[in-house]
JSON list of C-alpha atoms in Angstrom, two decimals:
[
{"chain": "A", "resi": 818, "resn": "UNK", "atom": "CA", "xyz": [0.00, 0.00, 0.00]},
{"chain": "A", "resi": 819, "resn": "UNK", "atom": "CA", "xyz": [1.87, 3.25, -0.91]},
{"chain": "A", "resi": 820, "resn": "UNK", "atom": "CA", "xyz": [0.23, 6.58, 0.77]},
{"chain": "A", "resi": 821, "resn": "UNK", "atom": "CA", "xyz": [1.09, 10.00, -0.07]},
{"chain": "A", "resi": 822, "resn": "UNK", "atom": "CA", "xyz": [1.14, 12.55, 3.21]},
{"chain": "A", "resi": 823, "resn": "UNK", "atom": "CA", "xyz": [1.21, 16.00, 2.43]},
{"chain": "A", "resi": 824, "resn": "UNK", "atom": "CA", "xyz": [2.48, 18.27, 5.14]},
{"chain": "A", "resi": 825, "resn": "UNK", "atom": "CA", "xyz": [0.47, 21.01, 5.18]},
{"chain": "A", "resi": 826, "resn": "UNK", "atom": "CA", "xyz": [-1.66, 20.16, 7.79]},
{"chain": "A", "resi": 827, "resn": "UNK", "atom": "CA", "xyz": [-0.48, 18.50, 11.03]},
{"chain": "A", "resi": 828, "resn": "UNK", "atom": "CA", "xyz": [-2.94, 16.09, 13.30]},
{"chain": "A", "resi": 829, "resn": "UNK", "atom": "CA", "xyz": [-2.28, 14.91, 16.23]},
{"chain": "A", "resi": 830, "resn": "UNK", "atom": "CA", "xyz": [-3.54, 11.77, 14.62]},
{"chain": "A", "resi": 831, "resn": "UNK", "atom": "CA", "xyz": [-5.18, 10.04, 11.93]},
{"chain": "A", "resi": 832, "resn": "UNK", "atom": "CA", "xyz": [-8.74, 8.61, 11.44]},
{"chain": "A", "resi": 833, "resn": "UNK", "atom": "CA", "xyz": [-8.17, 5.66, 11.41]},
{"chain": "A", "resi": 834, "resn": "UNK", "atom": "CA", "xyz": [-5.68, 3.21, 13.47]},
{"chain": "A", "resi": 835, "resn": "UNK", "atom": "CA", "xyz": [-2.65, 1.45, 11.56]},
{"chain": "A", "resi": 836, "resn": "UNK", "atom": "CA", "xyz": [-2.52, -1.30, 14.31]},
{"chain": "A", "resi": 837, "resn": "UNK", "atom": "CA", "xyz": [-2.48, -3.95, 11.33]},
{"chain": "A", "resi": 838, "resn": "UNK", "atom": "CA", "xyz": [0.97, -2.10, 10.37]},
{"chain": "A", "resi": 839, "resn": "UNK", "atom": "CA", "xyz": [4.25, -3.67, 11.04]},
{"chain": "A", "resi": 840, "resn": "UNK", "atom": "CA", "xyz": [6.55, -2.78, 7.98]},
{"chain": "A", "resi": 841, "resn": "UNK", "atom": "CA", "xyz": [6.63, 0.86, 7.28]},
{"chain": "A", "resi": 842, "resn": "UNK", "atom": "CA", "xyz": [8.93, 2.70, 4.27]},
{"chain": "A", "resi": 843, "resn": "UNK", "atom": "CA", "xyz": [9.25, 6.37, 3.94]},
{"chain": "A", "resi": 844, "resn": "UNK", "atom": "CA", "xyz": [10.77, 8.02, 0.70]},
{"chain": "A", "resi": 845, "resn": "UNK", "atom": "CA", "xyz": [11.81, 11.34, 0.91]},
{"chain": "A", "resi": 846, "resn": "UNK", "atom": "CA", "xyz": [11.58, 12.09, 4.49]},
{"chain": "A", "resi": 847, "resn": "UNK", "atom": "CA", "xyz": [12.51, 15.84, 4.96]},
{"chain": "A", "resi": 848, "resn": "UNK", "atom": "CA", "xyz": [13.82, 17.06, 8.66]},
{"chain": "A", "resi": 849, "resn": "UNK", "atom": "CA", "xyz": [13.68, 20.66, 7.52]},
{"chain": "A", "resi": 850, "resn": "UNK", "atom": "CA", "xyz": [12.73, 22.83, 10.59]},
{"chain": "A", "resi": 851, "resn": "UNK", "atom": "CA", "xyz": [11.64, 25.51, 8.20]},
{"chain": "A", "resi": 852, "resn": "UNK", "atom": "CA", "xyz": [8.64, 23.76, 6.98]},
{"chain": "A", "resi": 853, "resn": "UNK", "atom": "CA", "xyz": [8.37, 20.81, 9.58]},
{"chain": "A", "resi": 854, "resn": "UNK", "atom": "CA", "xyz": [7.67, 17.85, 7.41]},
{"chain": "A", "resi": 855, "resn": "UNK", "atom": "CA", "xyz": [9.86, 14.96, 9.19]},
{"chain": "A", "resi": 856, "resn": "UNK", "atom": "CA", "xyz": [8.47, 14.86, 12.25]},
{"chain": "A", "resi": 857, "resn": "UNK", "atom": "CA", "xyz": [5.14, 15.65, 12.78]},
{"chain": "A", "resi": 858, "resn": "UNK", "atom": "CA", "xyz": [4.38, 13.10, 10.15]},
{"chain": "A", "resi": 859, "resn": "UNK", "atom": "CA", "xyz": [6.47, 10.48, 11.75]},
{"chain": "A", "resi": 860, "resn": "UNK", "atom": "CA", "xyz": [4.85, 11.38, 15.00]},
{"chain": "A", "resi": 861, "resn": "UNK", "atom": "CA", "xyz": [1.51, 10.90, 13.03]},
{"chain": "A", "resi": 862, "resn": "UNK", "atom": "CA", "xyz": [2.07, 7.41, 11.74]},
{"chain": "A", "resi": 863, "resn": "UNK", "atom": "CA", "xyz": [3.85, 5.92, 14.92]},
{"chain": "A", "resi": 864, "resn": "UNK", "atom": "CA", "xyz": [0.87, 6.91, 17.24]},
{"chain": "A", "resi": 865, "resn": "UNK", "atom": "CA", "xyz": [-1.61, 5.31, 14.46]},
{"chain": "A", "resi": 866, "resn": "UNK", "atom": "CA", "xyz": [1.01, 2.05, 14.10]},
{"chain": "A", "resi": 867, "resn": "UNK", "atom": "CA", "xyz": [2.04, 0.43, 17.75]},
{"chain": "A", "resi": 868, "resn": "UNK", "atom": "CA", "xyz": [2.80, -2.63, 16.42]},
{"chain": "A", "resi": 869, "resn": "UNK", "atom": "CA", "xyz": [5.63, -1.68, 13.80]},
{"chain": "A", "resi": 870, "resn": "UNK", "atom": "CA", "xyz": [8.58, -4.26, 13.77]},
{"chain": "A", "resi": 871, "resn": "UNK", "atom": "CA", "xyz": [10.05, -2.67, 10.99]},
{"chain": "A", "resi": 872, "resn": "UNK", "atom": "CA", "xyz": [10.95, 0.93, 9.30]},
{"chain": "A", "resi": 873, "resn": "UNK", "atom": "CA", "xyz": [12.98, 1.93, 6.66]},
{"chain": "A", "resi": 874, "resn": "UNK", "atom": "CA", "xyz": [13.16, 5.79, 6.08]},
{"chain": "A", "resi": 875, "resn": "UNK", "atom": "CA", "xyz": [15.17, 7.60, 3.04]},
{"chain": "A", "resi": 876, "resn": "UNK", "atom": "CA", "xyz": [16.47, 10.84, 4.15]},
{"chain": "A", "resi": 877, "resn": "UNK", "atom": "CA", "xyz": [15.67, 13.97, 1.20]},
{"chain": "A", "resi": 878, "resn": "UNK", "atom": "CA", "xyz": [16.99, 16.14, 0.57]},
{"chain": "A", "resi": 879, "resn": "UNK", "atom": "CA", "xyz": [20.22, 16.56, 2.86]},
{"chain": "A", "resi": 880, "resn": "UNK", "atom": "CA", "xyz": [21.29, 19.32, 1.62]},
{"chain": "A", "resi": 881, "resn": "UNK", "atom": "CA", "xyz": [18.66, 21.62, 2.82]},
{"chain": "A", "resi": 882, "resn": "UNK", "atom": "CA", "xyz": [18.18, 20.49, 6.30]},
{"chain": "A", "resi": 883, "resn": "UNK", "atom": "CA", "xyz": [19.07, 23.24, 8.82]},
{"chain": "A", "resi": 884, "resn": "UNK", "atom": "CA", "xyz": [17.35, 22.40, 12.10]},
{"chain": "A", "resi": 885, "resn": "UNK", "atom": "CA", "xyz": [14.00, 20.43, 12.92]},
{"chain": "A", "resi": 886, "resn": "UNK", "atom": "CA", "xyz": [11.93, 19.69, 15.26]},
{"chain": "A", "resi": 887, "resn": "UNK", "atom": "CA", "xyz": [12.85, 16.78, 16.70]},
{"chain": "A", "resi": 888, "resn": "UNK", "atom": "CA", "xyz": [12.95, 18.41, 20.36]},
{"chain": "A", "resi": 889, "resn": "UNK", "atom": "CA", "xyz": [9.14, 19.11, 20.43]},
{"chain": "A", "resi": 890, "resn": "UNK", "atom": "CA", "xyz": [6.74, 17.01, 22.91]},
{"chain": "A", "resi": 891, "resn": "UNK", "atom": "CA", "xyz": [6.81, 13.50, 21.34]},
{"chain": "A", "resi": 892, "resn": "UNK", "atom": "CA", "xyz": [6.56, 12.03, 24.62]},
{"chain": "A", "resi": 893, "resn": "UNK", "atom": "CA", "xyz": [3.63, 9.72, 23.96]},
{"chain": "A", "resi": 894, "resn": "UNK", "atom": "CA", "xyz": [5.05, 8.16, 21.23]},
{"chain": "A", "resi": 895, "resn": "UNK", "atom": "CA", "xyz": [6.16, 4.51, 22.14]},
{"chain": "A", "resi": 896, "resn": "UNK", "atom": "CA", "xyz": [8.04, 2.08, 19.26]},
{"chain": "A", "resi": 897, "resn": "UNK", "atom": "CA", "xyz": [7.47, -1.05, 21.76]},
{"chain": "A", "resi": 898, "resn": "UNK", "atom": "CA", "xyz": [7.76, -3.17, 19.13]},
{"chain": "A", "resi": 899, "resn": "UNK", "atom": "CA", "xyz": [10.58, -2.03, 16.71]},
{"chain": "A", "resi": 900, "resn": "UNK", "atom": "CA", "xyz": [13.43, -4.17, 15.78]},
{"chain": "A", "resi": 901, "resn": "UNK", "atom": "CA", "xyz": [14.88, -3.27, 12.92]},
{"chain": "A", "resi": 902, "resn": "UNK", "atom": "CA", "xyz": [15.80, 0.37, 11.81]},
{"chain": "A", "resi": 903, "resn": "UNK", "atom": "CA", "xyz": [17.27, 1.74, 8.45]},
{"chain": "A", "resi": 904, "resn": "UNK", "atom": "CA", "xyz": [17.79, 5.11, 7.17]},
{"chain": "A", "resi": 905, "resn": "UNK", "atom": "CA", "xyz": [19.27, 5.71, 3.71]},
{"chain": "A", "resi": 906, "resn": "UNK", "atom": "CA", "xyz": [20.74, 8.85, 2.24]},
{"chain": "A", "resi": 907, "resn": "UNK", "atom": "CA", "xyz": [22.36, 9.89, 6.05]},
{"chain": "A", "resi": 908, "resn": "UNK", "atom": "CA", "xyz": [24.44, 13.03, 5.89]},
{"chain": "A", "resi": 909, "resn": "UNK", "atom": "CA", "xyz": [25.32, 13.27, 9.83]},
{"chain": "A", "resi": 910, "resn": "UNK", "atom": "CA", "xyz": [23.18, 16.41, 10.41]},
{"chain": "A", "resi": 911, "resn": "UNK", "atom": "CA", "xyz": [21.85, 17.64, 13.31]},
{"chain": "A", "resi": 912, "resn": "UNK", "atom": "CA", "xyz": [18.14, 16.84, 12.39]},
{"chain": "A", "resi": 913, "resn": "UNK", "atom": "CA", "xyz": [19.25, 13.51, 11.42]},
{"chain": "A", "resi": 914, "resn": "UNK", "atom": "CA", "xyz": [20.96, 12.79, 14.78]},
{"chain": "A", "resi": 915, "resn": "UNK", "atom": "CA", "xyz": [18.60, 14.01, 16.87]},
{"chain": "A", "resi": 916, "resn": "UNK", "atom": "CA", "xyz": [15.97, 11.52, 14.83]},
{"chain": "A", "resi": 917, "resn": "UNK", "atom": "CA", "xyz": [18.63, 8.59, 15.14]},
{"chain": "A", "resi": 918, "resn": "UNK", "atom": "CA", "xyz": [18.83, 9.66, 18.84]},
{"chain": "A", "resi": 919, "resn": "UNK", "atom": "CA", "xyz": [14.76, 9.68, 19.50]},
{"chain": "A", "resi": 920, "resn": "UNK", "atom": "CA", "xyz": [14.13, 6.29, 17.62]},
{"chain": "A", "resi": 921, "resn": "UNK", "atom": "CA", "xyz": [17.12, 4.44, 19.96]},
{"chain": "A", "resi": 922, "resn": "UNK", "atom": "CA", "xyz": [15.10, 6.21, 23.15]},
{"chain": "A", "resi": 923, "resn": "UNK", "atom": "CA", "xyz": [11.91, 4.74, 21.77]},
{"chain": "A", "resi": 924, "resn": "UNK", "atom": "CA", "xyz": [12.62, 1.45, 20.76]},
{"chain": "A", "resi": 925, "resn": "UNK", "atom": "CA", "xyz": [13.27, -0.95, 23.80]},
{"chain": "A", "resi": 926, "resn": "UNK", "atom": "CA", "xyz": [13.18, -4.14, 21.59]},
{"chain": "A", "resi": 927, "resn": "UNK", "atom": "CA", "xyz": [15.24, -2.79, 18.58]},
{"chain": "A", "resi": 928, "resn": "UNK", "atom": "CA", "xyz": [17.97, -5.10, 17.63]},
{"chain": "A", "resi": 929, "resn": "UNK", "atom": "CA", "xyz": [19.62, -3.67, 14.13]},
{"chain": "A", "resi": 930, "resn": "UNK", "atom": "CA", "xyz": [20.30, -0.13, 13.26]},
{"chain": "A", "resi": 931, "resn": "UNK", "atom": "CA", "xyz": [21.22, 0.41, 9.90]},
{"chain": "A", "resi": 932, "resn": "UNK", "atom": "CA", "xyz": [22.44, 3.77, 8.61]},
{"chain": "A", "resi": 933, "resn": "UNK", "atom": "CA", "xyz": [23.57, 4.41, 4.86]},
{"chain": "A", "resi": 934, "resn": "UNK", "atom": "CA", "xyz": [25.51, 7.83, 4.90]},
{"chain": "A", "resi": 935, "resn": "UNK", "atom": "CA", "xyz": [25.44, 9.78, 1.58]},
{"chain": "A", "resi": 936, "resn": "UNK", "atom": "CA", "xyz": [29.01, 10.66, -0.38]},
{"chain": "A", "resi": 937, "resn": "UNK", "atom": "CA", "xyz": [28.56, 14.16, 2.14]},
{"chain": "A", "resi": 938, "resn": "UNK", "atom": "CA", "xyz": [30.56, 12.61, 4.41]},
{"chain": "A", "resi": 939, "resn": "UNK", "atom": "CA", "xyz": [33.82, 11.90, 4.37]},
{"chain": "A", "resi": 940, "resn": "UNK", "atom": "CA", "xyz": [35.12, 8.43, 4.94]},
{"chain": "A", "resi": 941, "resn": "UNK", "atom": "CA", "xyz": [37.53, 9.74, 7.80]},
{"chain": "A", "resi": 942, "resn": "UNK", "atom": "CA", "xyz": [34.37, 11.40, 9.62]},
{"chain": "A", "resi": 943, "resn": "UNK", "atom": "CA", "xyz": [32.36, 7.84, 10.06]},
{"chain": "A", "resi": 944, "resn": "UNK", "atom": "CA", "xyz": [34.49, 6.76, 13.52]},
{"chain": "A", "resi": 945, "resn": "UNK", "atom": "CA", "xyz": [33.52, 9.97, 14.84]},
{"chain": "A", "resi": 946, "resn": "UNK", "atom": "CA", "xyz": [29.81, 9.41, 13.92]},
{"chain": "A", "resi": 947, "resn": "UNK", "atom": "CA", "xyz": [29.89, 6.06, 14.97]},
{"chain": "A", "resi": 948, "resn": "UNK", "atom": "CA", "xyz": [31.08, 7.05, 18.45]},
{"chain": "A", "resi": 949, "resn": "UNK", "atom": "CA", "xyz": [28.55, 10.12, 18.41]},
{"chain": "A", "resi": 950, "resn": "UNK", "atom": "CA", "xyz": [25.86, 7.58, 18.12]},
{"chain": "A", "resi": 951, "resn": "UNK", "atom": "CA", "xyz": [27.09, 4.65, 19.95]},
{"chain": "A", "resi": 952, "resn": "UNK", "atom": "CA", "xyz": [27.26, 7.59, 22.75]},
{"chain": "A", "resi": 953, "resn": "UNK", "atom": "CA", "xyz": [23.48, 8.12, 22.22]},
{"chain": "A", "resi": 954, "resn": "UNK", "atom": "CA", "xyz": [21.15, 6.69, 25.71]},
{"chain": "A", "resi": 955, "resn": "UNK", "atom": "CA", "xyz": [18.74, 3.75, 24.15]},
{"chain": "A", "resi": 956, "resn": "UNK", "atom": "CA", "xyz": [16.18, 1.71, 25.36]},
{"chain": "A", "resi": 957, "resn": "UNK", "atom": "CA", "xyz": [17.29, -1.50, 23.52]},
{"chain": "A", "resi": 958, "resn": "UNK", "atom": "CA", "xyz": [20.49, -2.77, 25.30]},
{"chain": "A", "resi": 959, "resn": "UNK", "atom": "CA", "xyz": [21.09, -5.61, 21.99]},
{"chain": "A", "resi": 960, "resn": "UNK", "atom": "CA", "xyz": [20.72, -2.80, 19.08]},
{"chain": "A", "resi": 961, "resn": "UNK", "atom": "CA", "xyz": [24.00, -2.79, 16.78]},
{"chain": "A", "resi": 962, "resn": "UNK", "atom": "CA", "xyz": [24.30, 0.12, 14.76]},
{"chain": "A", "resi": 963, "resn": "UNK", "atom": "CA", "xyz": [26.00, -0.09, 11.88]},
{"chain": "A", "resi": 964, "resn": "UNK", "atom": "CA", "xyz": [27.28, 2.34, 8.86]},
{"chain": "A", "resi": 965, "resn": "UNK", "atom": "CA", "xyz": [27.50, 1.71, 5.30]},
{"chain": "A", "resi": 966, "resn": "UNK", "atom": "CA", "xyz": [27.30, 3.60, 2.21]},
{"chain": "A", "resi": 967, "resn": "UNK", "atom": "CA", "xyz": [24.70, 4.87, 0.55]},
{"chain": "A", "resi": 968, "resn": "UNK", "atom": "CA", "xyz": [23.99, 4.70, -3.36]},
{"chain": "A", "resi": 969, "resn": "UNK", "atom": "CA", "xyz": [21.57, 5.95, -4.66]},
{"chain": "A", "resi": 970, "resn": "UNK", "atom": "CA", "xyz": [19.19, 3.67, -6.60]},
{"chain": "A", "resi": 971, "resn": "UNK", "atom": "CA", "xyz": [15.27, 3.10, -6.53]},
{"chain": "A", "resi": 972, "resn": "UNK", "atom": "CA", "xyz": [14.10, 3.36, -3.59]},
{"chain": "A", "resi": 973, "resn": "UNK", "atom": "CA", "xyz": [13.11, -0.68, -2.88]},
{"chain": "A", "resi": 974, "resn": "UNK", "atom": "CA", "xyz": [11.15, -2.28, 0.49]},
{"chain": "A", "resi": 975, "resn": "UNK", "atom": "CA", "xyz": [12.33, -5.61, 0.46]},
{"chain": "A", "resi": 976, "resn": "UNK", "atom": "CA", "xyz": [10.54, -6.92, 3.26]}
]
């Protein structure tokens, strides 16, 4: 089922409930604080799905990001269920940290964090990153995070 948010508007949350939901893909996934897209429609979707094992979100575009709103009241929100993470198209921004930093606080069952950085960053800046995030407080005591790199290809959920 492919869905097509517009961001416009912001809900606390939607008609109907997504409980039936446990594989969810985003595609172009903007953290731009100017026009606070990422998430408020994240928020949206993981009130409506409780039950979500799996998410894969693609990052667009990273150029443009500048600050978000990740820091706004999302305490409610609760991934209970989450064990595998990805995010494609990663360009170690603030926005994108502090997203990578909420989902580990969220997700007390996640096991596998996988995050594709973009050609942004430089090979010699992934330790650093790595430690950044391996720094980060998480509910999940068994998540590995890895890094890889991103190409960019169509935008496939394999699951």
């Amino acid at each position: 089922m492919e869905w097509c948010i517009g961001a416009h508007e912001h809900p606390r949350e939607l008609r109907t409930s997504l409980d039936h939901l446990k594989y969810m893909c985003l595609y172009h996934l903007i953290l731009d604080g100017d026009h606070h897209y990422g998430m408020p429609i994240l928020a949206l979707l993981f009130r409506a799905s409780p039950n979500l094992e799996k998410i894969k979100l693609r990052i667009f575009p990273p150029y443009i990001i500048e600050e978000s709103d990740v820091g706004e009241d999302y305490s409610d929100i609760q991934l209970k269920n989450l064990t595998e993470l990805e995010i494609e198209d990663f360009g170690n921004m603030e926005p994108e940290l502090e997203l990578v930093k909420f989902m580990l606080i969220k997700s007390p069952m996640l096991k596998t964090l996988r995050i594709f950085i973009n050609g942004n960053v430089e090979e010699d800046e992934e330790p650093e990153m790595l430690n950044i995030l391996l720094s980060y407080p998480r509910a999940s005591p068994m998540v590995k995070i890895s890094l890889h790199r991103f190409e960019l290809g169509p935008y496939r959920c394999n699951w």
